[in-house]
Structure formats: C-alpha cells, structure tokens
GROMACS .gro file of C-alpha atoms in nm:
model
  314
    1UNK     CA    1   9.474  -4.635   1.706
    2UNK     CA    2   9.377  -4.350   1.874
    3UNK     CA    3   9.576  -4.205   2.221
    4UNK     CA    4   9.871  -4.315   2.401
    5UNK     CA    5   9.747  -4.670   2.517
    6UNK     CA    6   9.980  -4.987   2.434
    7UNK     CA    7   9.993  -5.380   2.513
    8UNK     CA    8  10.160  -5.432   2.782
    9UNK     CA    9  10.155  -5.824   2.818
   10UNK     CA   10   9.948  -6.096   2.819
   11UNK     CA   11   9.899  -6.296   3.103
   12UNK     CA   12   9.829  -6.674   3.058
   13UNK     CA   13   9.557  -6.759   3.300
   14UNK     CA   14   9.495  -7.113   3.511
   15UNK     CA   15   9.283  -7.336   3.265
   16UNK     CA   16   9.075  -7.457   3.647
   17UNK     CA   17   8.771  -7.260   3.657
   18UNK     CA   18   8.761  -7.188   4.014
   19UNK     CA   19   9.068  -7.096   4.039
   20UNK     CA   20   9.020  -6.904   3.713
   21UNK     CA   21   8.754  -6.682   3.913
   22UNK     CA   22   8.943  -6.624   4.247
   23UNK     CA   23   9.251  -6.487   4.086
   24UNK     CA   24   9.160  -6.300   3.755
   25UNK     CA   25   8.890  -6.102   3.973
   26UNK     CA   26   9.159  -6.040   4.227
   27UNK     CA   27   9.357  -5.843   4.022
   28UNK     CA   28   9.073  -5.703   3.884
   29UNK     CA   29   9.011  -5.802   3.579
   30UNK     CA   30   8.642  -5.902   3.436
   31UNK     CA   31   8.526  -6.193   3.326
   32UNK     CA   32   8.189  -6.298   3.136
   33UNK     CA   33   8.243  -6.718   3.213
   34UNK     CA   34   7.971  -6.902   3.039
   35UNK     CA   35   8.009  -7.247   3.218
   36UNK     CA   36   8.149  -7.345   3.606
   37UNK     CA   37   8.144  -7.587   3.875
   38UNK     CA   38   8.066  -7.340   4.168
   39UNK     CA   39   8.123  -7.452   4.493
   40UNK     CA   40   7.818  -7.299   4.714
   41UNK     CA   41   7.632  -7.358   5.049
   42UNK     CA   42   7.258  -7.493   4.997
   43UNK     CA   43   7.015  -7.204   5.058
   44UNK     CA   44   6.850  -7.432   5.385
   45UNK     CA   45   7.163  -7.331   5.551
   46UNK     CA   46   7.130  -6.946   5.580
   47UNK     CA   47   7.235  -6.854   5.913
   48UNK     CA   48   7.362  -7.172   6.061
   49UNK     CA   49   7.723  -7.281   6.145
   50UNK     CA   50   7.862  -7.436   5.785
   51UNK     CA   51   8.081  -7.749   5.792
   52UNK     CA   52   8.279  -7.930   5.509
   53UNK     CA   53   8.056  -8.220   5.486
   54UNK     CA   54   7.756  -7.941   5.411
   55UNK     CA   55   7.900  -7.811   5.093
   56UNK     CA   56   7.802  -7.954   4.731
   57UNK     CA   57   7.866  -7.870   4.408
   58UNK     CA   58   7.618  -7.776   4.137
   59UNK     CA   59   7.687  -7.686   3.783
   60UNK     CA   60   7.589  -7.308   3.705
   61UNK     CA   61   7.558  -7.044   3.493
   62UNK     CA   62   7.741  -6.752   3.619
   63UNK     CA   63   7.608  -6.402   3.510
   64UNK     CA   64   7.816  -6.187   3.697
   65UNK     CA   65   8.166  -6.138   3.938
   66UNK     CA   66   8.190  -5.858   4.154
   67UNK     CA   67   8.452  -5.728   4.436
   68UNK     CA   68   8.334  -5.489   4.699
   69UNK     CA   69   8.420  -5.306   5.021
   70UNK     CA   70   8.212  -5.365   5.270
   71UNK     CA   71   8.305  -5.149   5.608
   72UNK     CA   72   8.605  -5.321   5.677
   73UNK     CA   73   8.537  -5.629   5.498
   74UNK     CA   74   8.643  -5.726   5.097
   75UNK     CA   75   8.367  -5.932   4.994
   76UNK     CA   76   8.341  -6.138   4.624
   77UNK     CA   77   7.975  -6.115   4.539
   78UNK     CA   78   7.886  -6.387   4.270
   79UNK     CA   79   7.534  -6.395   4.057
   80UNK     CA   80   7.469  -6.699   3.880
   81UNK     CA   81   7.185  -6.949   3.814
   82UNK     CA   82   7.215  -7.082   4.166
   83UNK     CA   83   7.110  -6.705   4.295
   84UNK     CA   84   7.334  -6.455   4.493
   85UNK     CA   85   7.686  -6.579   4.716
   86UNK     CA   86   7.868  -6.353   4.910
   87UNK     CA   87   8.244  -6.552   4.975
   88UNK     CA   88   8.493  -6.384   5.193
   89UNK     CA   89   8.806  -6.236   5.035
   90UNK     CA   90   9.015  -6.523   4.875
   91UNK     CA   91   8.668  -6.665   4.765
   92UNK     CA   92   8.674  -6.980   4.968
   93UNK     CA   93   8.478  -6.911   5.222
   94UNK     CA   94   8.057  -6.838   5.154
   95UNK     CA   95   7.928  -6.616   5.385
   96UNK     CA   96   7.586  -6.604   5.272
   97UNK     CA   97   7.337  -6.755   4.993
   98UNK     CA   98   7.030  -6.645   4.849
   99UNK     CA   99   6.807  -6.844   4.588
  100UNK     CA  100   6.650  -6.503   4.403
  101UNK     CA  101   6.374  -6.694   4.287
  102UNK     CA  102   6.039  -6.527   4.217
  103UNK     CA  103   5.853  -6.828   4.017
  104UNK     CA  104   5.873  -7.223   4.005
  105UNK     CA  105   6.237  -7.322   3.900
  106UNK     CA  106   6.202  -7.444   3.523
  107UNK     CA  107   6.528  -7.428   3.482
  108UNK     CA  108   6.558  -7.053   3.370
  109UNK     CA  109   6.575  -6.871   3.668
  110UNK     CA  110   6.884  -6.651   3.732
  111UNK     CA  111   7.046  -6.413   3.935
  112UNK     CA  112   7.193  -6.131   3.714
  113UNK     CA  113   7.277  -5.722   3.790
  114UNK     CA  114   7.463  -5.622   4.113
  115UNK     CA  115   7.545  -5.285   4.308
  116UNK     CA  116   7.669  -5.166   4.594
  117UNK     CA  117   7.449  -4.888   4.737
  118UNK     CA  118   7.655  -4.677   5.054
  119UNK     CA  119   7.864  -4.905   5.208
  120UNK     CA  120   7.662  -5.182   5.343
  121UNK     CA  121   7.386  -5.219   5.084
  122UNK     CA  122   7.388  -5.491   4.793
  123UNK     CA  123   7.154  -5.452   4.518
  124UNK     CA  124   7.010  -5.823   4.286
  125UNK     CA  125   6.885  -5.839   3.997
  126UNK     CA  126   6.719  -6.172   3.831
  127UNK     CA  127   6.567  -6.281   3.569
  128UNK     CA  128   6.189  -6.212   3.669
  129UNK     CA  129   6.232  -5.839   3.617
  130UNK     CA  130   6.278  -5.789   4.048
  131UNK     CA  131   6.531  -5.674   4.253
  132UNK     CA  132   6.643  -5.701   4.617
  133UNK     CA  133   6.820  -5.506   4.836
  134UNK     CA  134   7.000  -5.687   5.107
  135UNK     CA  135   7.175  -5.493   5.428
  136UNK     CA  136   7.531  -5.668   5.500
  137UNK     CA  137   7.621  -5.556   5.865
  138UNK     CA  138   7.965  -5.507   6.006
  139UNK     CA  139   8.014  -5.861   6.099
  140UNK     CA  140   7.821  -6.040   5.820
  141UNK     CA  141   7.600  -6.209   6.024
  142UNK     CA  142   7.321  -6.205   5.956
  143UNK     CA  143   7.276  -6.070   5.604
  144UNK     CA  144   6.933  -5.897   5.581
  145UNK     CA  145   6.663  -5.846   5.279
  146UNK     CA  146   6.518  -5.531   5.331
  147UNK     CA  147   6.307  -5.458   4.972
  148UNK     CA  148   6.190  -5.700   4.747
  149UNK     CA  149   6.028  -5.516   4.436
  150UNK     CA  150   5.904  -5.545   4.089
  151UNK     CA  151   6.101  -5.277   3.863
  152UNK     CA  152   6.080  -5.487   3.484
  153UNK     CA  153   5.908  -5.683   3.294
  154UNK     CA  154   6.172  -5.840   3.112
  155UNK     CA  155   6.485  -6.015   3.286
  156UNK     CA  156   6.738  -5.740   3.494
  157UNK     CA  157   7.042  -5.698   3.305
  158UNK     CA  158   7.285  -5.463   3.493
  159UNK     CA  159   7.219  -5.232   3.812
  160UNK     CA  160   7.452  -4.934   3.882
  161UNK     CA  161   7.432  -4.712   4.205
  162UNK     CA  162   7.584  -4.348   4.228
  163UNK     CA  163   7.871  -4.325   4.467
  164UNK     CA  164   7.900  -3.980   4.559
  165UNK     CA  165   7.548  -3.947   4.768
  166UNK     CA  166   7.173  -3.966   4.663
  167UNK     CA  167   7.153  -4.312   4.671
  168UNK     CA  168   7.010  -4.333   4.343
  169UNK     CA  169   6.980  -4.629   4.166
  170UNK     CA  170   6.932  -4.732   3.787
  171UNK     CA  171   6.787  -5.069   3.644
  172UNK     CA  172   6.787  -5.200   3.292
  173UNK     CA  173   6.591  -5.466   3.149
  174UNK     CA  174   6.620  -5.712   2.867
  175UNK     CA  175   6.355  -5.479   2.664
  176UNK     CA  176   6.663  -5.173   2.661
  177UNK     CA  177   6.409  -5.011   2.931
  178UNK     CA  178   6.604  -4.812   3.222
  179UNK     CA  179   6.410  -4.731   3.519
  180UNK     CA  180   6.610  -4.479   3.822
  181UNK     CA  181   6.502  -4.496   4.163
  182UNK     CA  182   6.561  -4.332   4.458
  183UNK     CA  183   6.646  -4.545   4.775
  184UNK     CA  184   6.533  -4.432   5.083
  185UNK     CA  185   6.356  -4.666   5.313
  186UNK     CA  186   6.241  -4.876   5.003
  187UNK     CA  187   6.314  -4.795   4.639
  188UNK     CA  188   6.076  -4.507   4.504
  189UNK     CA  189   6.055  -4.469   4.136
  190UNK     CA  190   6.198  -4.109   3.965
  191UNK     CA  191   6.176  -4.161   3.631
  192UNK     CA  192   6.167  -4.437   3.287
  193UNK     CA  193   6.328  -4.359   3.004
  194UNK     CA  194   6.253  -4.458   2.649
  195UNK     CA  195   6.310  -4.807   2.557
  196UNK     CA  196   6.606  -4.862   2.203
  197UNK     CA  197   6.508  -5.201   2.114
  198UNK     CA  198   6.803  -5.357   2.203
  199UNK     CA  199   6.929  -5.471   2.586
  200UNK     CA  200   7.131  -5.255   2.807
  201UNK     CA  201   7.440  -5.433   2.882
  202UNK     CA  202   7.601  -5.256   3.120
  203UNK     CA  203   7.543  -4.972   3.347
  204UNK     CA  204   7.738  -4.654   3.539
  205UNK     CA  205   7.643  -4.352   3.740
  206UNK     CA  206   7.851  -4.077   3.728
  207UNK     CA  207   7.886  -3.722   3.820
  208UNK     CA  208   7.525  -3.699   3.745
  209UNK     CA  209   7.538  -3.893   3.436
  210UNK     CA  210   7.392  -4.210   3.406
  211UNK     CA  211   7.609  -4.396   3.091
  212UNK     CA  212   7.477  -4.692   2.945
  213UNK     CA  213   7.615  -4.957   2.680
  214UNK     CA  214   7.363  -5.115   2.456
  215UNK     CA  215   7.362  -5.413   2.213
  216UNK     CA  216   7.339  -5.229   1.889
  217UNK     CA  217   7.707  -5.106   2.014
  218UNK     CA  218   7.549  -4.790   2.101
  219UNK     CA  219   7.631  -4.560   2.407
  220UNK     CA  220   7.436  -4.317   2.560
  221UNK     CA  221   7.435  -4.107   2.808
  222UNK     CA  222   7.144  -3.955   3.031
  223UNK     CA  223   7.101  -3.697   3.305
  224UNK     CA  224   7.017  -3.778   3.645
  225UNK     CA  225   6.847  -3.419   3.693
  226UNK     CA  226   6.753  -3.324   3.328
  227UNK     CA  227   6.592  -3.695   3.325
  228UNK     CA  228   6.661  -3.680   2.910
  229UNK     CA  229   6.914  -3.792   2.656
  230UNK     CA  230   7.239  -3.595   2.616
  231UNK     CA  231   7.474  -3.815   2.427
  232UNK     CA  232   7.431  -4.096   2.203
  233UNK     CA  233   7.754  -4.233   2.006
  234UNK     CA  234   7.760  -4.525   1.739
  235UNK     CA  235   8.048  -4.672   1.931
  236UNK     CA  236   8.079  -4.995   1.814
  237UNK     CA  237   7.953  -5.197   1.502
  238UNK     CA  238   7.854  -5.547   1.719
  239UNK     CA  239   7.679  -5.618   2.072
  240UNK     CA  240   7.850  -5.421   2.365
  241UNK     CA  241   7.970  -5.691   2.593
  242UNK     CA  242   8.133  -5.490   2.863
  243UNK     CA  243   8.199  -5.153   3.015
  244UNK     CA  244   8.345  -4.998   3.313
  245UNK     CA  245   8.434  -4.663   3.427
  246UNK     CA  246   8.742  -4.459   3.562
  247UNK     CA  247   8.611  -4.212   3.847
  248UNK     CA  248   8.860  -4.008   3.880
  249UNK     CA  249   8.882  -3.929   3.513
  250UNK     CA  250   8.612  -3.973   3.357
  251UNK     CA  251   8.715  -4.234   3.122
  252UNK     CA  252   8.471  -4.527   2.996
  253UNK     CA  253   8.575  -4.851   2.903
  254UNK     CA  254   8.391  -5.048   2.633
  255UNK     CA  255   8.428  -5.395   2.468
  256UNK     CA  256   8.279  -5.538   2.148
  257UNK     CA  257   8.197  -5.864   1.994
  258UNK     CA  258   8.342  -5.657   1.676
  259UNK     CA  259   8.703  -5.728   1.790
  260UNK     CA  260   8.715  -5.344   1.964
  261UNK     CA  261   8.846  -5.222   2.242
  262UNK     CA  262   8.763  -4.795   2.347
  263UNK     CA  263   8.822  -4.577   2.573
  264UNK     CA  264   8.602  -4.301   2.600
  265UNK     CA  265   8.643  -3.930   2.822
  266UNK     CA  266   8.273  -3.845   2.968
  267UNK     CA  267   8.273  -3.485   2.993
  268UNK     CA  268   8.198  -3.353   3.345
  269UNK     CA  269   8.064  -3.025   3.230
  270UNK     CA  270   7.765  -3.161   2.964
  271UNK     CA  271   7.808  -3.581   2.954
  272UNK     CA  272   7.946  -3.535   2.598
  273UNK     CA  273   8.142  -3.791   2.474
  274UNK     CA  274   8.471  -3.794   2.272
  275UNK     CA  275   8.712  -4.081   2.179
  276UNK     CA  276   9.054  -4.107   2.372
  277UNK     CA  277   9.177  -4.450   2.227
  278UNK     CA  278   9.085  -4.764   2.008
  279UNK     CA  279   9.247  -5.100   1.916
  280UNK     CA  280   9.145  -5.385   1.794
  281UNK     CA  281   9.206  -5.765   1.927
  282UNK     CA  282   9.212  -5.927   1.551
  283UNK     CA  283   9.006  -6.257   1.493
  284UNK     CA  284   8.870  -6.245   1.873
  285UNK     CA  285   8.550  -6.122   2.016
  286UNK     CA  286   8.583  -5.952   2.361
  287UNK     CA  287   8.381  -6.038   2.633
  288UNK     CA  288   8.527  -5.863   2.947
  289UNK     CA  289   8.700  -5.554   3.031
  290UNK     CA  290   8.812  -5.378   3.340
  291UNK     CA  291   8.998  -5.079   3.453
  292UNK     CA  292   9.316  -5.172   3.700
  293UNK     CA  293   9.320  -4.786   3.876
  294UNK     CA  294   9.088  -4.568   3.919
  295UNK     CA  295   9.210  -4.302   3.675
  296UNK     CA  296   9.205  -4.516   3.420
  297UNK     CA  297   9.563  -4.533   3.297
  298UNK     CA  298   9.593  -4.938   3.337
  299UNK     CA  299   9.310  -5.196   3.193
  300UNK     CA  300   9.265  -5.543   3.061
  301UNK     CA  301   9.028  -5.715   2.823
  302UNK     CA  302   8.928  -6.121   2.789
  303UNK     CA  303   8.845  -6.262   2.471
  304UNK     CA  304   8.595  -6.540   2.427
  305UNK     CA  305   8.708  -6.943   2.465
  306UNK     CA  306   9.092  -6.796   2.569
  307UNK     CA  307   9.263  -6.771   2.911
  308UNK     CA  308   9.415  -6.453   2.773
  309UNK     CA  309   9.419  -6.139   2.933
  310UNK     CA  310   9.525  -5.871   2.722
  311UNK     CA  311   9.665  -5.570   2.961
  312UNK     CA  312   9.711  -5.193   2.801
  313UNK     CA  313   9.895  -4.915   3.007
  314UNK     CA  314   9.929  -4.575   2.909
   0.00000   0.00000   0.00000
C-alpha cells in the first residue's frame, strides 16, 4: 500500500434497484449497474404536463449516472438504452426525455458519455458515434437541442468538458480515438489524437490536461495546447473501469477489473504522473469509483454483483 489512505467502512446498500440509484449517487458514489427497471416518461410527451397514469416502465440498460448543478437547480442526468432523462433532485421526478437515436432501433441503440459544458449545457453521447448538446434553461422548461453532430465512427464512450473556461470539449470512441472540440456556437473540431487499440473508458479535463483511462489499464495524459502525449503510465494490469478526478488537488482516481484501487497526483506544472496510494479489494473486480470532496481526501469504490461500498479516508 502506498500513502496514507485506509478503509473506513463499508456501507451495505438497499438490494431495490431504484432505490439503489437515488441514494448511492446522492452521496456520491459511482455506480456501473448492468440491469434496471427505470421508471421514465415516453419520449411523445416532451413538453407536455406529465401525470401518474402517463408513466411506464421499461427494462434498460443503464450506461451512465450523473449529478449536476444546473443554475440553481441539482439535476440527476441518467444515460441508458432508453436515451437521455433529466429527474429532479431526489430522482423521482423526470423533467425531460430524449430518445438519442440516430438509426432504426434494433435493439442496440444507446445513450452513453455525458458532460456538463458552463452551467446550463449538457453534452450526449450514443452509440452511433454522435453527440448532442442540449441547453437546460433556468426553469427547465423547455430543454433545448442546439447541435446534433457526427464526431466517431465507433460508439461514444465518455465525454469530459473543462471547467475553468474555453469550453472545450473531448470525445472518445469505442476505437480508443479522442477527438477535442471547441464549443462555440456549434462544436468546431481542434484536434484527433492517435488511436491505442483499446477503448477509452473514462475521461477528465484538467488544468490543461486532458487525462484519459484506457482498457489495456493504461493512463495517459495529453495537452490541451501542445495537442501531444505527455504521460503514459502502465497503471493497471486489467480493463480500467472507472476514474474520477479531485480538482483541487490534482488527484486521479482509478479502478480495475484487476482487484486495484489508485490514486494518482497529476502534476500541474508538466501532467506527469506519480503514484500517491494503492490497495487492493481481494477476489473482487471494481467497477465504480468516486471521490466524496473535492480535494480528494474521502472516496469509495463498488465491486461487481455486491451492494458494497467500500469507503477510504485519508
């Protein structure tokens, strides 16, 4: 074990799925779910009043959970098979529903990579390789598509967005292909980096770094204004499942299917990157993991087929 990290419990979760996603994303904590019953809106009811009798269940595959602040509103955004919801803050409520379908539904279509760009501009991925950029006003009503565009040729699989101006944006695809773009009345390409073979699993912009996970368990690191590799570690020996980042510190979080857990310090000065602490979860493979603060000191992991949450402090 490396650094001052320890368990601090572990928290038994609800064995009810949808209850499962409304309060482990609450407290912030990730989750990778393979299989739930979501309660959602049919799409023919964007922008109309909603009543009980109008809501259905479908079985779906969900890709991706994801808390944001919107103005003055805390929003759960949730990609799945069924498209893009946005529910209100206890996740009860759906606010607004989009299909994110580019072809015929054969019954692979999905919605999977979301950002926040600014503070009122949600970023989709999906499976055909497109994104779209959606304008959430004030008083979510009504939620507007304002770019619709091709970026991949292989199915989106994360989307990051830099939070400290620029509005840039960078994709990934299936194919390990990253693309960043500029946003500024539509998207506008700036530059595509070589492809690794291997998917990019998960995605973060920072201090003009752009840090990406991979499935050979690899993690590099690219500059947003050098446009060219600066880092690349062997960080884990299995598929990345999960990453996230502390930005206030620097640290990055990143979870294996090797039974790993690592945090990482991103250096601010070059985008070097040196280990801070590792443990391992024996005879589990990790699928989620999230920082609880934003300087990194408290985060959890999930291991596959458990309603564990493993929780380290420093």
């Amino acid at each position: 074990m490396v650094g001052n990290f320890f368990v601090k419990n572990y928290a038994a979760l609800d064995g009810v799925c949808s209850k499962w996603l409304c309060d482990c994303v609450f407290f912030g904590i990730s989750f990778q779910i393979t299989k739930i019953v979501l309660r959602l809106y049919h799409p023919s009811y964007y922008r109309k009043e909603f009543t009980e009798e109008q809501m259905y269940e479908r079985n779906g595959t969900l890709t991706l959970v994801m808390w944001c602040d919107v103005k003055r509103h805390q929003l759960l955004v949730v990609a799945s098979s069924l498209g893009v919801q946005i529910f209100d803050e206890d996740g009860r409520v759906c606010k607004f529903s989009h299909p994110c379908v580019d072809m015929p539904d054969g019954g692979g279509n999905f919605a999977r990579g979301l950002a926040l760009i600014g503070h009122d501009m949600l970023c989709v991925g999906n499976s055909s390789g497109t994104i779209r950029i959606f304008h959430i006003p004030e008083d979510l009503d009504p939620v507007v598509k304002i770019d619709h565009k091709q970026v991949h040729k292989k199915a989106v699989t994360d989307i990051a967005a830099s939070v400290t101006g620029g509005n840039l944006v960078v994709t990934a695809d299936d194919s390990g292909e990253l693309s960043l773009w500029r946003l500024e009345r539509e998207l506008h390409l700036v530059s595509m980096f070589p492809t690794f073979r291997y998917p990019c699993t998960s995605l973060k912009i920072w201090e003009g770094f752009i840090l990406c996970a991979f499935g050979s368990g690899h993690i590099r690191v690219f500059g947003t204004k050098t446009l060219s590799l600066v880092c690349e570690v062997a960080a884990h020996a299995r598929w990345i499942t999960a990453a996230d980042l502390a930005p206030d510190t620097g640290y990055f979080l990143s979870v294996s299917e090797d039974s790993f857990v690592k945090v990482w310090q991103i250096s601010k000065r070059d985008g070097m990157v040196s280990l801070k602490f590792s443990a391992q979860v024996q005879d589990n493979l990790l699928v989620g993991g999230k920082f609880l603060c934003s300087g990194g000191e408290k985060f959890c992991v999930s291991t596959y087929e458990s309603c564990n949450v493993i929780c380290y402090c420093a």
